[in-house]
PDB file of C-alpha atoms in Angstrom:
ATOM      1  CA  MET T   1      99.440  81.471  96.060  1.00 82.00           C
ATOM      2  CA  ASP T   2     100.358  80.914  99.635  1.00 87.00           C
ATOM      3  CA  ILE T   3      98.258  79.285 101.328  1.00 92.00           C
ATOM      4  CA  LEU T   4      97.181  78.055 104.893  1.00 95.00           C
ATOM      5  CA  LEU T   5      95.802  74.849 105.138  1.00 96.00           C
ATOM      6  CA  VAL T   6      94.178  73.897 109.289  1.00 96.00           C
ATOM      7  CA  GLU T   7      93.020  70.636 109.046  1.00 94.00           C
ATOM      8  CA  ASP T   8      93.288  67.763 111.944  1.00 91.00           C
ATOM      9  CA  ASP T   9      92.922  64.380 109.986  1.00 91.00           C
ATOM     10  CA  GLU T  10      96.619  63.583 108.979  1.00 93.00           C
ATOM     11  CA  VAL T  11      95.950  61.576 105.837  1.00 93.00           C
ATOM     12  CA  ILE T  12      93.674  64.364 104.119  1.00 92.00           C
ATOM     13  CA  ALA T  13      96.201  67.371 105.251  1.00 94.00           C
ATOM     14  CA  GLN T  14      99.308  65.979 103.379  1.00 94.00           C
ATOM     15  CA  SER T  15      97.123  64.490 100.080  1.00 92.00           C
ATOM     16  CA  LEU T  16      96.746  68.801  99.952  1.00 93.00           C
ATOM     17  CA  LEU T  17      99.926  69.837 100.712  1.00 94.00           C
ATOM     18  CA  TYR T  18     100.927  67.092  97.550  1.00 93.00           C
ATOM     19  CA  CYS T  19      98.652  68.830  95.821  1.00 92.00           C
ATOM     20  CA  PHE T  20      99.344  72.336  96.469  1.00 93.00           C
ATOM     21  CA  ILE T  21     103.128  72.063  96.381  1.00 92.00           C
ATOM     22  CA  THR T  22     102.692  70.515  93.099  1.00 92.00           C
ATOM     23  CA  ASN T  23     100.959  72.645  91.502  1.00 91.00           C
ATOM     24  CA  GLY T  24     103.892  75.188  92.533  1.00 89.00           C
ATOM     25  CA  HIS T  25     101.793  76.826  95.847  1.00 89.00           C
ATOM     26  CA  HIS T  26     103.247  77.596  98.357  1.00 89.00           C
ATOM     27  CA  ALA T  27     102.116  75.860 101.580  1.00 93.00           C
ATOM     28  CA  LEU T  28     102.064  75.046 105.321  1.00 94.00           C
ATOM     29  CA  ARG T  29      99.097  73.174 107.688  1.00 96.00           C
ATOM     30  CA  ALA T  30      98.213  73.575 111.381  1.00 95.00           C
ATOM     31  CA  LYS T  31      96.653  71.244 113.038  1.00 94.00           C
ATOM     32  CA  GLY T  32      94.759  72.799 115.120  1.00 93.00           C
ATOM     33  CA  ILE T  33      93.195  76.579 116.028  1.00 94.00           C
ATOM     34  CA  LYS T  34      96.085  77.076 118.280  1.00 94.00           C
ATOM     35  CA  GLU T  35      98.630  76.558 115.943  1.00 95.00           C
ATOM     36  CA  ALA T  36      96.661  78.475 113.641  1.00 95.00           C
ATOM     37  CA  ARG T  37      96.386  81.320 115.463  1.00 93.00           C
ATOM     38  CA  THR T  38     100.593  81.086 116.396  1.00 93.00           C
ATOM     39  CA  ILE T  39     101.630  81.253 112.635  1.00 92.00           C
ATOM     40  CA  LEU T  40      97.980  84.433 111.127  1.00 90.00           C
ATOM     41  CA  GLU T  41     100.691  86.718 113.867  1.00 84.00           C
ATOM     42  CA  LYS T  42     103.722  85.763 112.443  1.00 82.00           C
ATOM     43  CA  MET T  43     102.853  85.574 108.649  1.00 84.00           C
ATOM     44  CA  VAL T  44     100.748  86.228 105.550  1.00 80.00           C
ATOM     45  CA  PHE T  45      98.847  83.542 102.956  1.00 87.00           C
ATOM     46  CA  ASP T  46      96.423  84.588 100.026  1.00 86.00           C
ATOM     47  CA  VAL T  47      93.933  81.980 100.975  1.00 91.00           C
ATOM     48  CA  ALA T  48      92.810  79.628 103.583  1.00 94.00           C
ATOM     49  CA  VAL T  49      91.742  75.827 103.726  1.00 95.00           C
ATOM     50  CA  LEU T  50      89.680  75.456 106.905  1.00 95.00           C
ATOM     51  CA  ASP T  51      88.070  72.569 108.184  1.00 93.00           C
ATOM     52  CA  ILE T  52      85.509  73.632 110.758  1.00 93.00           C
ATOM     53  CA  GLY T  53      85.507  70.421 112.975  1.00 90.00           C
ATOM     54  CA  LEU T  54      89.004  70.571 114.392  1.00 91.00           C
ATOM     55  CA  ASN T  55      89.900  69.465 118.011  1.00 90.00           C
ATOM     56  CA  ASP T  56      90.541  71.723 119.375  1.00 91.00           C
ATOM     57  CA  GLY T  57      87.773  73.965 118.579  1.00 89.00           C
ATOM     58  CA  ASN T  58      85.402  75.707 115.720  1.00 92.00           C
ATOM     59  CA  GLY T  59      86.861  76.456 112.321  1.00 92.00           C
ATOM     60  CA  ILE T  60      84.004  79.250 111.754  1.00 93.00           C
ATOM     61  CA  ASP T  61      85.407  81.224 115.234  1.00 93.00           C
ATOM     62  CA  LEU T  62      88.699  80.447 113.762  1.00 93.00           C
ATOM     63  CA  TYR T  63      87.688  82.261 110.567  1.00 93.00           C
ATOM     64  CA  LEU T  64      85.551  85.105 112.170  1.00 91.00           C
ATOM     65  CA  LYS T  65      88.025  85.653 114.667  1.00 90.00           C
ATOM     66  CA  ALA T  66      91.705  85.813 112.999  1.00 90.00           C
ATOM     67  CA  VAL T  67      91.404  84.702 109.556  1.00 90.00           C
ATOM     68  CA  LYS T  68      88.724  87.205 108.425  1.00 86.00           C
ATOM     69  CA  PRO T  69      90.131  90.409 109.839  1.00 80.00           C
ATOM     70  CA  LYS T  70      93.947  89.880 107.544  1.00 81.00           C
ATOM     71  CA  GLY T  71      91.266  89.994 104.779  1.00 80.00           C
ATOM     72  CA  ILE T  72      92.486  86.122 103.767  1.00 87.00           C
ATOM     73  CA  ALA T  73      90.295  84.567 101.088  1.00 89.00           C
ATOM     74  CA  THR T  74      88.575  81.634 102.558  1.00 92.00           C
ATOM     75  CA  VAL T  75      87.775  78.312 101.724  1.00 92.00           C
ATOM     76  CA  PHE T  76      85.535  75.827 104.128  1.00 93.00           C
ATOM     77  CA  LEU T  77      86.947  73.036 103.345  1.00 90.00           C
ATOM     78  CA  THR T  78      84.215  70.042 105.722  1.00 89.00           C
ATOM     79  CA  ALA T  79      82.569  67.032 105.896  1.00 88.00           C
ATOM     80  CA  ARG T  80      79.214  69.286 107.205  1.00 88.00           C
ATOM     81  CA  ASP T  81      76.935  68.843 104.602  1.00 88.00           C
ATOM     82  CA  ASP T  82      73.770  70.766 106.347  1.00 92.00           C
ATOM     83  CA  GLU T  83      72.230  74.268 105.096  1.00 92.00           C
ATOM     84  CA  ALA T  84      72.487  76.310 107.930  1.00 93.00           C
ATOM     85  CA  THR T  85      76.308  75.498 108.932  1.00 92.00           C
ATOM     86  CA  ILE T  86      76.889  76.405 104.372  1.00 93.00           C
ATOM     87  CA  VAL T  87      74.676  79.873 105.019  1.00 93.00           C
ATOM     88  CA  GLU T  88      76.667  80.189 107.737  1.00 91.00           C
ATOM     89  CA  CYS T  89      79.942  80.638 106.657  1.00 91.00           C
ATOM     90  CA  LEU T  90      79.708  81.940 103.265  1.00 91.00           C
ATOM     91  CA  LYS T  91      77.053  85.132 104.856  1.00 89.00           C
ATOM     92  CA  SER T  92      80.198  85.230 107.477  1.00 88.00           C
ATOM     93  CA  GLY T  93      81.955  86.111 104.228  1.00 87.00           C
ATOM     94  CA  ALA T  94      83.618  83.273 103.180  1.00 89.00           C
ATOM     95  CA  GLU T  95      84.527  83.039  99.406  1.00 88.00           C
ATOM     96  CA  GLU T  96      83.907  79.253  99.256  1.00 89.00           C
ATOM     97  CA  TYR T  97      82.596  76.115 100.951  1.00 92.00           C
ATOM     98  CA  ILE T  98      83.182  72.880  99.470  1.00 91.00           C
ATOM     99  CA  VAL T  99      81.904  69.220 101.390  1.00 90.00           C
ATOM    100  CA  LYS T 100      84.438  66.369 101.331  1.00 87.00           C
ATOM    101  CA  PRO T 101      84.595  64.243  99.641  1.00 85.00           C
ATOM    102  CA  PHE T 102      85.631  67.019  96.872  1.00 84.00           C
ATOM    103  CA  LYS T 103      87.835  66.332  93.953  1.00 86.00           C
ATOM    104  CA  THR T 104      91.023  68.004  93.686  1.00 85.00           C
ATOM    105  CA  GLY T 105      90.850  70.010  90.596  1.00 88.00           C
ATOM    106  CA  GLU T 106      88.535  71.066  91.335  1.00 86.00           C
ATOM    107  CA  LEU T 107      89.222  72.012  95.193  1.00 89.00           C
ATOM    108  CA  LEU T 108      92.101  74.351  93.012  1.00 91.00           C
ATOM    109  CA  ILE T 109      90.506  76.245  90.596  1.00 90.00           C
ATOM    110  CA  ARG T 110      88.046  77.361  93.186  1.00 87.00           C
ATOM    111  CA  LEU T 111      91.010  78.239  95.470  1.00 89.00           C
ATOM    112  CA  GLU T 112      91.986  80.739  92.883  1.00 86.00           C
ATOM    113  CA  ARG T 113      88.801  82.290  91.981  1.00 84.00           C
ATOM    114  CA  ALA T 114      88.710  82.851  95.697  1.00 84.00           C
ATOM    115  CA  ALA T 115      91.768  84.310  95.729  1.00 80.00           C
ATOM    116  CA  SER T 116      91.243  86.424  93.138  1.00 76.00           C
ATOM    117  CA  ARG T 117      88.328  87.482  94.353  1.00 67.00           C
ATOM    118  CA  SER T 118      89.201  88.361  97.788  1.00 59.00           C
ATOM    119  CA  ASP T 119      89.773  92.121  98.816  1.00 50.00           C
ATOM    120  CA  LYS T 120      94.025  92.548  98.980  1.00 50.00           C
ATOM    121  CA  HIS T 121      94.784  95.852  98.214  1.00 51.00           C
ATOM    122  CA  ARG T 122      96.224  96.143 101.365  1.00 65.00           C
ATOM    123  CA  LEU T 123      98.795  94.127 100.752  1.00 72.00           C
ATOM    124  CA  LEU T 124     101.459  94.686  97.934  1.00 78.00           C
ATOM    125  CA  LYS T 125     103.790  91.984  96.698  1.00 80.00           C
ATOM    126  CA  ILE T 126     107.280  92.183  95.261  1.00 84.00           C
ATOM    127  CA  LYS T 127     108.779  89.156  94.350  1.00 83.00           C
ATOM    128  CA  ASP T 128     108.893  88.118  97.983  1.00 84.00           C
ATOM    129  CA  ILE T 129     108.363  90.664  99.972  1.00 89.00           C
ATOM    130  CA  THR T 130     104.893  91.178 100.764  1.00 86.00           C
ATOM    131  CA  TYR T 131     103.635  94.397 102.496  1.00 87.00           C
ATOM    132  CA  ASP T 132     100.659  94.405 104.206  1.00 83.00           C
ATOM    133  CA  LYS T 133      99.815  98.328 104.216  1.00 80.00           C
ATOM    134  CA  ASP T 134      97.156  98.520 107.269  1.00 74.00           C
ATOM    135  CA  GLU T 135      99.760  96.461 109.775  1.00 80.00           C
ATOM    136  CA  MET T 136     102.396  98.366 107.941  1.00 86.00           C
ATOM    137  CA  GLN T 137     104.724  95.458 108.352  1.00 88.00           C
ATOM    138  CA  PHE T 138     107.172  93.262 105.686  1.00 91.00           C
ATOM    139  CA  TYR T 139     107.249  89.877 105.443  1.00 89.00           C
ATOM    140  CA  LYS T 140     109.705  87.563 103.263  1.00 87.00           C
ATOM    141  CA  ASP T 141     108.461  84.575 101.819  1.00 82.00           C
ATOM    142  CA  GLY T 142     105.710  84.860 104.656  1.00 78.00           C
ATOM    143  CA  GLU T 143     108.562  85.573 107.260  1.00 85.00           C
ATOM    144  CA  LEU T 144     107.258  88.669 109.839  1.00 89.00           C
ATOM    145  CA  ILE T 145     111.811  91.145 109.032  1.00 92.00           C
ATOM    146  CA  GLY T 146     112.087  92.870 112.081  1.00 93.00           C
ATOM    147  CA  LEU T 147     111.829  96.813 110.504  1.00 94.00           C
ATOM    148  CA  THR T 148     112.287  99.943 112.205  1.00 94.00           C
ATOM    149  CA  ALA T 149     109.955 102.436 112.517  1.00 94.00           C
ATOM    150  CA  LEU T 150     111.545 104.657 109.763  1.00 94.00           C
ATOM    151  CA  GLU T 151     113.477 101.423 107.472  1.00 95.00           C
ATOM    152  CA  LYS T 152     110.295 101.185 107.580  1.00 94.00           C
ATOM    153  CA  LYS T 153     108.518 104.322 106.197  1.00 94.00           C
ATOM    154  CA  ILE T 154     110.520 104.700 103.648  1.00 95.00           C
ATOM    155  CA  LEU T 155     109.752 101.134 102.148  1.00 94.00           C
ATOM    156  CA  ASP T 156     106.138 102.247 102.337  1.00 93.00           C
ATOM    157  CA  VAL T 157     107.785 104.946  99.794  1.00 93.00           C
ATOM    158  CA  LEU T 158     109.658 102.693  97.405  1.00 93.00           C
ATOM    159  CA  PHE T 159     105.949 100.272  97.805  1.00 91.00           C
ATOM    160  CA  ASN T 160     103.557 102.421  97.538  1.00 87.00           C
ATOM    161  CA  ASN T 161     105.554 103.539  93.841  1.00 90.00           C
ATOM    162  CA  LYS T 162     105.288 100.443  92.423  1.00 86.00           C
ATOM    163  CA  ASN T 163     107.705  99.973  89.245  1.00 87.00           C
ATOM    164  CA  LYS T 164     108.035 103.846  89.497  1.00 90.00           C
ATOM    165  CA  VAL T 165     111.675 105.462  90.650  1.00 93.00           C
ATOM    166  CA  VAL T 166     111.647 107.570  94.036  1.00 94.00           C
ATOM    167  CA  TYR T 167     114.269 110.273  93.358  1.00 94.00           C
ATOM    168  CA  ARG T 168     117.196 110.533  96.122  1.00 91.00           C
ATOM    169  CA  SER T 169     116.308 114.103  96.443  1.00 92.00           C
ATOM    170  CA  CYS T 170     112.742 113.148  97.710  1.00 92.00           C
ATOM    171  CA  LEU T 171     113.085 110.264 100.141  1.00 93.00           C
ATOM    172  CA  ILE T 172     115.436 112.841 101.806  1.00 93.00           C
ATOM    173  CA  GLU T 173     112.729 115.467 102.205  1.00 91.00           C
ATOM    174  CA  LYS T 174     110.647 112.853 103.477  1.00 92.00           C
ATOM    175  CA  ILE T 175     113.653 111.153 106.617  1.00 92.00           C
ATOM    176  CA  PHE T 176     114.251 115.475 107.525  1.00 91.00           C
ATOM    177  CA  GLU T 177     110.204 115.579 107.698  1.00 91.00           C
ATOM    178  CA  TRP T 178     109.842 112.164 109.993  1.00 93.00           C
ATOM    179  CA  THR T 179     113.181 112.416 112.250  1.00 90.00           C
ATOM    180  CA  GLY T 180     113.643 116.290 111.922  1.00 87.00           C
ATOM    181  CA  ASN T 181     117.295 115.495 111.624  1.00 83.00           C
ATOM    182  CA  ASP T 182     119.854 117.231 109.185  1.00 83.00           C
ATOM    183  CA  VAL T 183     119.847 114.556 106.262  1.00 83.00           C
ATOM    184  CA  TYR T 184     122.976 113.914 103.792  1.00 83.00           C
ATOM    185  CA  ASP T 185     123.088 112.499 100.624  1.00 81.00           C
ATOM    186  CA  ASN T 186     124.989 109.382 102.516  1.00 87.00           C
ATOM    187  CA  THR T 187     122.010 109.140 104.642  1.00 88.00           C
ATOM    188  CA  VAL T 188     119.718 107.571 102.127  1.00 91.00           C
ATOM    189  CA  THR T 189     122.891 105.900 101.464  1.00 91.00           C
ATOM    190  CA  VAL T 190     123.180 104.251 104.962  1.00 93.00           C
ATOM    191  CA  TYR T 191     119.367 103.749 105.081  1.00 93.00           C
ATOM    192  CA  LEU T 192     119.457 101.336 102.250  1.00 94.00           C
ATOM    193  CA  LYS T 193     121.980  99.266 103.028  1.00 94.00           C
ATOM    194  CA  ARG T 194     120.189  98.274 106.336  1.00 94.00           C
ATOM    195  CA  ILE T 195     117.198  97.769 104.547  1.00 95.00           C
ATOM    196  CA  ARG T 196     118.571  95.727 101.766  1.00 94.00           C
ATOM    197  CA  ALA T 197     120.594  93.528 104.500  1.00 94.00           C
ATOM    198  CA  LYS T 198     117.260  92.410 105.501  1.00 94.00           C
ATOM    199  CA  ILE T 199     114.775  92.401 102.891  1.00 92.00           C
ATOM    200  CA  GLY T 200     117.006  91.240 100.059  1.00 88.00           C
ATOM    201  CA  GLN T 201     119.376  93.056  97.909  1.00 81.00           C
ATOM    202  CA  ASP T 202     117.446  92.295  94.622  1.00 85.00           C
ATOM    203  CA  THR T 203     114.298  93.522  96.026  1.00 89.00           C
ATOM    204  CA  ILE T 204     114.933  98.047  95.571  1.00 93.00           C
ATOM    205  CA  LYS T 205     117.198  98.679  92.313  1.00 93.00           C
ATOM    206  CA  THR T 206     119.242 101.756  92.155  1.00 92.00           C
ATOM    207  CA  ILE T 207     119.128 103.426  89.736  1.00 92.00           C
ATOM    208  CA  LYS T 208     122.234 105.640  89.262  1.00 89.00           C
ATOM    209  CA  GLY T 209     122.621 109.151  90.730  1.00 87.00           C
ATOM    210  CA  ILE T 210     118.709 109.492  90.620  1.00 92.00           C
ATOM    211  CA  GLY T 211     117.109 107.446  92.642  1.00 93.00           C
ATOM    212  CA  TYR T 212     115.600 103.433  93.970  1.00 94.00           C
ATOM    213  CA  MET T 213     112.705 102.142  92.579  1.00 93.00           C
ATOM    214  CA  VAL T 214     110.717  98.829  93.731  1.00 91.00           C
ATOM    215  CA  SER T 215     109.727  96.690  90.778  1.00 83.00           C
ATOM    216  CA  ASP T 216     109.309  92.470  89.879  1.00 73.00           C
ATOM    217  CA  ASP T 217     111.234  92.307  86.870  1.00 66.00           C
ATOM    218  CA  GLU T 218     114.626  90.912  87.490  1.00 57.00           C
TER     219      GLU T 218
END
């Protein structure tokens, strides 16, 4: 999983990061709301772990304004144990609410359950590339990839046909439809070369004499 941790307590944060990473997950920490917002503008995550009482604001507000709109599964991890706050967080859409102190094993299980329950139909992931269909943005290891509008459209076709061959003739027709310009066989080769230079050489497979395909298979 790709985890965003928003926690201003240094000891707790370092302990959690160690736990996440040693259990095979990718994790990034934000010390507060401002830093979290900056990260969320550039990266995507499977799940967010949020404290409520942060030095620069309220974690619930961060969830409602910046995390929930991106469809990121969320677990509140906080010292607040009053019923009103717990109900508010769960009714707002958070998947889990855990009160400190906590057991790391339980936390990991709840994170995995939260991520599996979240609505992730808008995210497509192939190896280290994540496609946010709603925003039509592509990320490599969580970092936004700078693509032209046409490059995004070509990748959109490939990702929406995951594990299926997309014929060169199909891409030629699509590029003509999008641009209105004459499109030649070599045109597709040029565009794919540019895209591979940005996303990596191994994500798009060439099916010789037929077309292209994206797949999780090595």
